[in-house]
C-alpha cells in the first residue's frame, strides 16, 4: 500500500496577487450603478451607465485573460493559481478563508462568464434601450457576474456557496425585473423558492461530507462516531501548524509534500486527501455507511439535489421556463450560459468524490437523461419562442449531467462550454426577433423573418446546427462524446445495485432526445424565419381549439391569448402600450433588423458556436486526445473506467448522432418549412388528447400546485389561524395580565407612596404657614422670644437641677 | 449703717438689668432702646465688680469691666450710626417701622 501510491500528488499552488480583481470589477460596477446609477442616468445619460458596466466586465475579462496566459505558461500539473485574502471564520475544527483559486476547470468557467457576460452586456444596450430603469438592469447584471465569479473561483465551499446564493439572488432580481407585473414577480419568487429546496440538499450534503471527514465536534458514548484514524503508521507526525486540526492531528507525508487529513471546506485539501491513495481517505469514504446507506452515495445525491435546483433538473426544473419572464439578455446569460450550469460545474469540481460512488454517478446520469428526454418532448409543442429555448436549456443541462454522471467529466464540461455559446446565441437571437417583432414572443405571430432580419436568421440557424448536432458545429462534438461515454460507462450503479445496462439505456434515450432536440429547434427556426410574416394576421382556428383558453393557468397567458394584449413584456408599464414607437398596438408594422450592438454580438456568438468545436475534435479523428480534455485533465483527477470498443464502433455511434440530427431536421423541415404543410394541424387534431397533455407540460406545474403549493398554503393558513387565535390569544392574555398588574401597581403608587410623600409635604407646608406668623420681622418680638427662652432655661435649671 | 454685702450689689445689678430689659423691650424710640442696652451692660459690670470683690479677689473683674465700658462706647457709636441710617431710610426712628426682614 505504501508504495502503491497513485501517480497523482498534491496540487502545486502558485500564489498570485491579482485574482481578486476578477470578481472585484463587476462588484464595483454593481456598486456604482446601484448607488449612483439613477443620478448618472439622469445627469449624463444611459451611455454612461452601460459604459461603466461594460468597462468593468471588460476589465474583468482582461484580468481573466492575464490569468489564462499565466496558466498556459505553467506545466500542466502545476496549473493552479491561488490567492488568499483573509481568514473569514475559524471556529473549532472549521476554518475557511476568503480565497480564490483558478485551475483549468474554473479558468474555463471564468473565461466563459466574463467573455459571454461582456457580450451580453453589449447586447443589452440595444435590447434595453427603451427601459427607464436602465441603470438597475446593469447593476443587477454586474451583481450577477460578481456572484457567479465567486461561485466558480471560490477556493472553498464557503466562498462557492456565497456565490451559489448570490447568483440565486441576482436571478430572482432579474426575473422579476419588471416587478410591477405580478406574473413576473411570481416567476422570480418561484425560481427563488425552488432553488431554496435544492440549496437545502446541497447544505445537508456538505455537512455530511464535513462530518464524514472526521469533523465530529464532540465524542459521546451513546453516539457511534464516524471519525476515523487512517492507518498511516510511522508517517504520522504531529501537525501544529494548522489550528483547526489541533484535535487529533493526522498528517501523511507523501513525497516531499504534506497532506493534511481531516475535515475541510477547502477544495484543494479535500482533493489532495481523497485523490492521494496513501492517505487512505478514499478507502475510508468508500466503505463508510450511514443509516444503512453508502455514505458517498448519500453525500453525492444530496449535493446533486442542490444542482437539481440550480441547474433545473427533474423534478426541480419548473422554475426555469417561468424564468423566461425576465428580460431576454438575462435568459441568455443567467438561464442558459452561466448560472444554470453551476450544478454541472459543482459535480465536475467534485469529480473525485462522485467517482467514489457508482450509485451517486448513476443517480446523476439517470436524472440527467430523464430530464433531457422529458424536457425535449415538452419543447415539441411550445409556441412561445423563449419557452422552446427554456425547455431546450433544461434538456441540454440534462445532457451535461449525463456527461458528468457517467464519469466523462470533461465531456460534460465541454458541453457546458459549447452550450454557453450556442444557447446564448439562440437566446439573443430570440431577443433580437422579439425586439424586431415589437415584443411578440409567439412563434405563430412570426414567420418569414429571414427577409427582414438576415443576420439574426443566419446566426440562429448556425446555433441550431450546433445544438442539433451537425458535425460542422460545436454541439456535435460535445454531445457525441457524452453519449459515447455513456454507452461505454461501466462504473454506474442504480440505487446500490451494479447496473451495466444503465449506460446503453442512457444512450438510447439520449439519441432519442437528440433527435427531438434537432426537431424542435428547427421547428422554431422554420416557424420564425421562413414562410410569410403572420404578425397581426390572427389564427382564429388555432385560438379556438387552444386548450389554454379554457384552461388558462396564469403563466400560460402569453401563449394562449395572442390577441389579448397581455403579452408580458408589452403589458408592462415600462413599455407603455401606445406612448412609444415599439408599442404593442403596432402589430401590423413590418419587423426590422436589430441595431449593430445586437447583430455584432450574435455574429461573435455564432462564430463561437462553430469554433468551439475545434476544442473537442475526437481522438478517433486526430489520433491525440482533444484539446479541452488535455486542458481540463489536471482538474478532473477522478478515475472512471470505460469499456474499450473498436474504432469502427465509435465511428458508427458518431454516425448515429449525425443521423439523429438529420432525422430531426428533416421532419421539422417537412412539417414546418414556410408554414405550408397542413400535417401538423392534422396530427394535432388526431392526437388532440396527447397533444394537450404535452402542450401543458404534462401538467407538472398543476401537480406541483396540488402537491406542494396547496398544502403549503393550507399549512400557512392553518398556521396563520393558529397564530391569530392561539398565539395571539396568549400574547394578548399576557398583555392583559401585564396591564392588570400595572394598574394595581399604579394604584399603590398613586395612593400609598404618593400619598405619603404628599402628606409629608402638606404637613411641612401647614407647619410653615402656621409658624410664619411669629416671624414678624420686628426686633422687639425676637427680643421677647429671647428673654422668654432665657427665663425658661433659668427656670428649668432651677426646677430640674 | 448696715454692712454692705454681695447680695446688695446683686440686687442693684438685677434691678439695673430688669430696667434695661424693660427699656429695650418696651420703648419704640431707637435711641431709648440703645439707652436700655447701656443699662444692661452696666448691670453686668456691677456684677463683675461685685463678684471680683467678694468672691475672687484680684483685678480681673475690674479689668473686664473697663473692657465692657470701652465696648459699650463703641457699641453706642455703631448703634447711633445705625439709628441714623434707619432714620434716613424710614424718616423715623420708631423700631417698629424697621421690619424689612419680615418679607
PDB file of N, CA and C in Angstrom, chain A residues 6-14 70-81 102-104 255 257 268 271-272 275 625 629-637:
ATOM      1  N   UNK A   6      -0.703   6.441  -5.885  1.00  0.00           N
ATOM      2  CA  UNK A   6      -1.141   6.937  -7.175  1.00  0.00           C
ATOM      3  C   UNK A   6      -0.107   7.919  -7.698  1.00  0.00           C
ATOM      4  N   UNK A   7      -0.019   8.032  -8.985  1.00  0.00           N
ATOM      5  CA  UNK A   7       0.926   8.997  -9.529  1.00  0.00           C
ATOM      6  C   UNK A   7       0.568  10.421  -9.139  1.00  0.00           C
ATOM      7  N   UNK A   8      -0.733  10.637  -8.873  1.00  0.00           N
ATOM      8  CA  UNK A   8      -1.177  11.987  -8.558  1.00  0.00           C
ATOM      9  C   UNK A   8      -0.638  12.409  -7.207  1.00  0.00           C
ATOM     10  N   UNK A   9      -0.045  13.567  -7.176  1.00  0.00           N
ATOM     11  CA  UNK A   9       0.424  14.105  -5.912  1.00  0.00           C
ATOM     12  C   UNK A   9      -0.439  15.281  -5.513  1.00  0.00           C
ATOM     13  N   UNK A  10      -0.030  15.960  -4.469  1.00  0.00           N
ATOM     14  CA  UNK A  10      -0.770  17.159  -4.087  1.00  0.00           C
ATOM     15  C   UNK A  10      -0.632  18.232  -5.168  1.00  0.00           C
ATOM     16  N   UNK A  11      -1.567  19.134  -5.183  1.00  0.00           N
ATOM     17  CA  UNK A  11      -1.521  20.206  -6.166  1.00  0.00           C
ATOM     18  C   UNK A  11      -0.415  21.178  -5.792  1.00  0.00           C
ATOM     19  N   UNK A  12       0.369  21.567  -6.790  1.00  0.00           N
ATOM     20  CA  UNK A  12       1.345  22.621  -6.567  1.00  0.00           C
ATOM     21  C   UNK A  12       0.618  23.955  -6.686  1.00  0.00           C
ATOM     22  N   UNK A  13       0.743  24.776  -5.655  1.00  0.00           N
ATOM     23  CA  UNK A  13      -0.019  26.028  -5.620  1.00  0.00           C
ATOM     24  C   UNK A  13       0.864  27.173  -6.064  1.00  0.00           C
ATOM     25  N   UNK A  14       0.341  27.954  -7.006  1.00  0.00           N
ATOM     26  CA  UNK A  14       1.043  29.179  -7.397  1.00  0.00           C
ATOM     27  C   UNK A  14       0.277  30.362  -6.844  1.00  0.00           C
ATOM     28  N   UNK A  70      -0.939  33.252 -17.880  1.00  0.00           N
ATOM     29  CA  UNK A  70      -0.008  32.754 -16.865  1.00  0.00           C
ATOM     30  C   UNK A  70      -0.164  31.249 -16.697  1.00  0.00           C
ATOM     31  N   UNK A  71      -1.421  30.812 -16.719  1.00  0.00           N
ATOM     32  CA  UNK A  71      -1.676  29.385 -16.513  1.00  0.00           C
ATOM     33  C   UNK A  71      -1.121  28.558 -17.668  1.00  0.00           C
ATOM     34  N   UNK A  72      -1.273  29.079 -18.869  1.00  0.00           N
ATOM     35  CA  UNK A  72      -0.770  28.345 -20.029  1.00  0.00           C
ATOM     36  C   UNK A  72       0.744  28.175 -19.924  1.00  0.00           C
ATOM     37  N   UNK A  73       1.421  29.162 -19.355  1.00  0.00           N
ATOM     38  CA  UNK A  73       2.879  29.096 -19.295  1.00  0.00           C
ATOM     39  C   UNK A  73       3.364  28.089 -18.261  1.00  0.00           C
ATOM     40  N   UNK A  74       2.460  27.599 -17.398  1.00  0.00           N
ATOM     41  CA  UNK A  74       2.876  26.641 -16.383  1.00  0.00           C
ATOM     42  C   UNK A  74       2.801  25.214 -16.934  1.00  0.00           C
ATOM     43  N   UNK A  75       3.483  24.325 -16.238  1.00  0.00           N
ATOM     44  CA  UNK A  75       3.378  22.915 -16.607  1.00  0.00           C
ATOM     45  C   UNK A  75       1.966  22.437 -16.286  1.00  0.00           C
ATOM     46  N   UNK A  76       1.437  21.502 -17.097  1.00  0.00           N
ATOM     47  CA  UNK A  76       0.031  21.094 -16.927  1.00  0.00           C
ATOM     48  C   UNK A  76      -0.322  20.703 -15.500  1.00  0.00           C
ATOM     49  N   UNK A  77       0.598  20.017 -14.811  1.00  0.00           N
ATOM     50  CA  UNK A  77       0.253  19.564 -13.468  1.00  0.00           C
ATOM     51  C   UNK A  77       0.315  20.676 -12.431  1.00  0.00           C
ATOM     52  N   UNK A  78       0.869  21.794 -12.828  1.00  0.00           N
ATOM     53  CA  UNK A  78       1.043  22.863 -11.838  1.00  0.00           C
ATOM     54  C   UNK A  78       0.104  24.026 -12.087  1.00  0.00           C
ATOM     55  N   UNK A  79      -0.899  23.796 -12.924  1.00  0.00           N
ATOM     56  CA  UNK A  79      -1.796  24.906 -13.250  1.00  0.00           C
ATOM     57  C   UNK A  79      -2.804  25.122 -12.128  1.00  0.00           C
ATOM     58  N   UNK A  80      -2.365  25.832 -11.129  1.00  0.00           N
ATOM     59  CA  UNK A  80      -3.268  26.111 -10.022  1.00  0.00           C
ATOM     60  C   UNK A  80      -2.877  27.446  -9.420  1.00  0.00           C
ATOM     61  N   UNK A  81      -3.660  28.475  -9.740  1.00  0.00           N
ATOM     62  CA  UNK A  81      -3.382  29.810  -9.211  1.00  0.00           C
ATOM     63  C   UNK A  81      -4.280  30.029  -8.001  1.00  0.00           C
ATOM     64  N   UNK A 102      -7.855  29.327  -9.162  1.00  0.00           N
ATOM     65  CA  UNK A 102      -8.152  29.035 -10.560  1.00  0.00           C
ATOM     66  C   UNK A 102      -7.394  27.789 -10.959  1.00  0.00           C
ATOM     67  N   UNK A 103      -8.131  26.787 -11.390  1.00  0.00           N
ATOM     68  CA  UNK A 103      -7.482  25.643 -12.009  1.00  0.00           C
ATOM     69  C   UNK A 103      -8.066  25.580 -13.426  1.00  0.00           C
ATOM     70  N   UNK A 104      -7.623  24.672 -14.254  1.00  0.00           N
ATOM     71  CA  UNK A 104      -8.119  24.703 -15.637  1.00  0.00           C
ATOM     72  C   UNK A 104      -9.635  24.718 -15.741  1.00  0.00           C
ATOM     73  N   UNK A 255       5.543  11.855  -0.831  1.00  0.00           N
ATOM     74  CA  UNK A 255       6.681  12.505  -1.463  1.00  0.00           C
ATOM     75  C   UNK A 255       7.256  13.526  -0.484  1.00  0.00           C
ATOM     76  N   UNK A 257       5.826  16.447  -0.028  1.00  0.00           N
ATOM     77  CA  UNK A 257       4.764  17.353   0.412  1.00  0.00           C
ATOM     78  C   UNK A 257       4.059  16.803   1.625  1.00  0.00           C
ATOM     79  N   UNK A 268      -8.953  22.171  -2.465  1.00  0.00           N
ATOM     80  CA  UNK A 268      -7.636  21.599  -2.738  1.00  0.00           C
ATOM     81  C   UNK A 268      -7.272  20.585  -1.671  1.00  0.00           C
ATOM     82  N   UNK A 271      -9.367  17.554  -2.231  1.00  0.00           N
ATOM     83  CA  UNK A 271      -8.906  16.798  -3.385  1.00  0.00           C
ATOM     84  C   UNK A 271      -7.652  16.026  -3.042  1.00  0.00           C
ATOM     85  N   UNK A 272      -6.703  16.696  -2.357  1.00  0.00           N
ATOM     86  CA  UNK A 272      -5.440  16.028  -2.051  1.00  0.00           C
ATOM     87  C   UNK A 272      -5.669  14.793  -1.202  1.00  0.00           C
ATOM     88  N   UNK A 275      -7.651  12.115  -3.314  1.00  0.00           N
ATOM     89  CA  UNK A 275      -7.026  11.597  -4.519  1.00  0.00           C
ATOM     90  C   UNK A 275      -5.757  10.808  -4.213  1.00  0.00           C
ATOM     91  N   UNK A 625      -5.680  13.128 -27.911  1.00  0.00           N
ATOM     92  CA  UNK A 625      -6.906  13.495 -27.199  1.00  0.00           C
ATOM     93  C   UNK A 625      -7.249  14.965 -27.430  1.00  0.00           C
ATOM     94  N   UNK A 629      -9.869  18.281 -23.370  1.00  0.00           N
ATOM     95  CA  UNK A 629      -9.672  17.181 -22.427  1.00  0.00           C
ATOM     96  C   UNK A 629      -8.290  17.287 -21.797  1.00  0.00           C
ATOM     97  N   UNK A 630      -7.301  17.599 -22.653  1.00  0.00           N
ATOM     98  CA  UNK A 630      -5.942  17.752 -22.123  1.00  0.00           C
ATOM     99  C   UNK A 630      -5.868  18.917 -21.149  1.00  0.00           C
ATOM    100  N   UNK A 631      -6.559  20.007 -21.528  1.00  0.00           N
ATOM    101  CA  UNK A 631      -6.538  21.200 -20.683  1.00  0.00           C
ATOM    102  C   UNK A 631      -7.173  20.926 -19.327  1.00  0.00           C
ATOM    103  N   UNK A 632      -8.310  20.205 -19.329  1.00  0.00           N
ATOM    104  CA  UNK A 632      -9.049  20.011 -18.088  1.00  0.00           C
ATOM    105  C   UNK A 632      -8.497  18.880 -17.233  1.00  0.00           C
ATOM    106  N   UNK A 633      -7.670  18.011 -17.821  1.00  0.00           N
ATOM    107  CA  UNK A 633      -7.236  16.794 -17.123  1.00  0.00           C
ATOM    108  C   UNK A 633      -6.738  17.042 -15.707  1.00  0.00           C
ATOM    109  N   UNK A 634      -5.906  18.069 -15.444  1.00  0.00           N
ATOM    110  CA  UNK A 634      -5.424  18.253 -14.068  1.00  0.00           C
ATOM    111  C   UNK A 634      -6.540  18.537 -13.069  1.00  0.00           C
ATOM    112  N   UNK A 635      -7.647  19.095 -13.536  1.00  0.00           N
ATOM    113  CA  UNK A 635      -8.737  19.442 -12.624  1.00  0.00           C
ATOM    114  C   UNK A 635      -9.645  18.267 -12.333  1.00  0.00           C
ATOM    115  N   UNK A 636      -9.572  17.259 -13.169  1.00  0.00           N
ATOM    116  CA  UNK A 636     -10.544  16.172 -13.068  1.00  0.00           C
ATOM    117  C   UNK A 636      -9.810  14.866 -12.797  1.00  0.00           C
ATOM    118  N   UNK A 637      -9.337  14.705 -11.577  1.00  0.00           N
ATOM    119  CA  UNK A 637      -8.461  13.571 -11.283  1.00  0.00           C
ATOM    120  C   UNK A 637      -9.202  12.260 -11.071  1.00  0.00           C
TER     121      UNK A 637
END
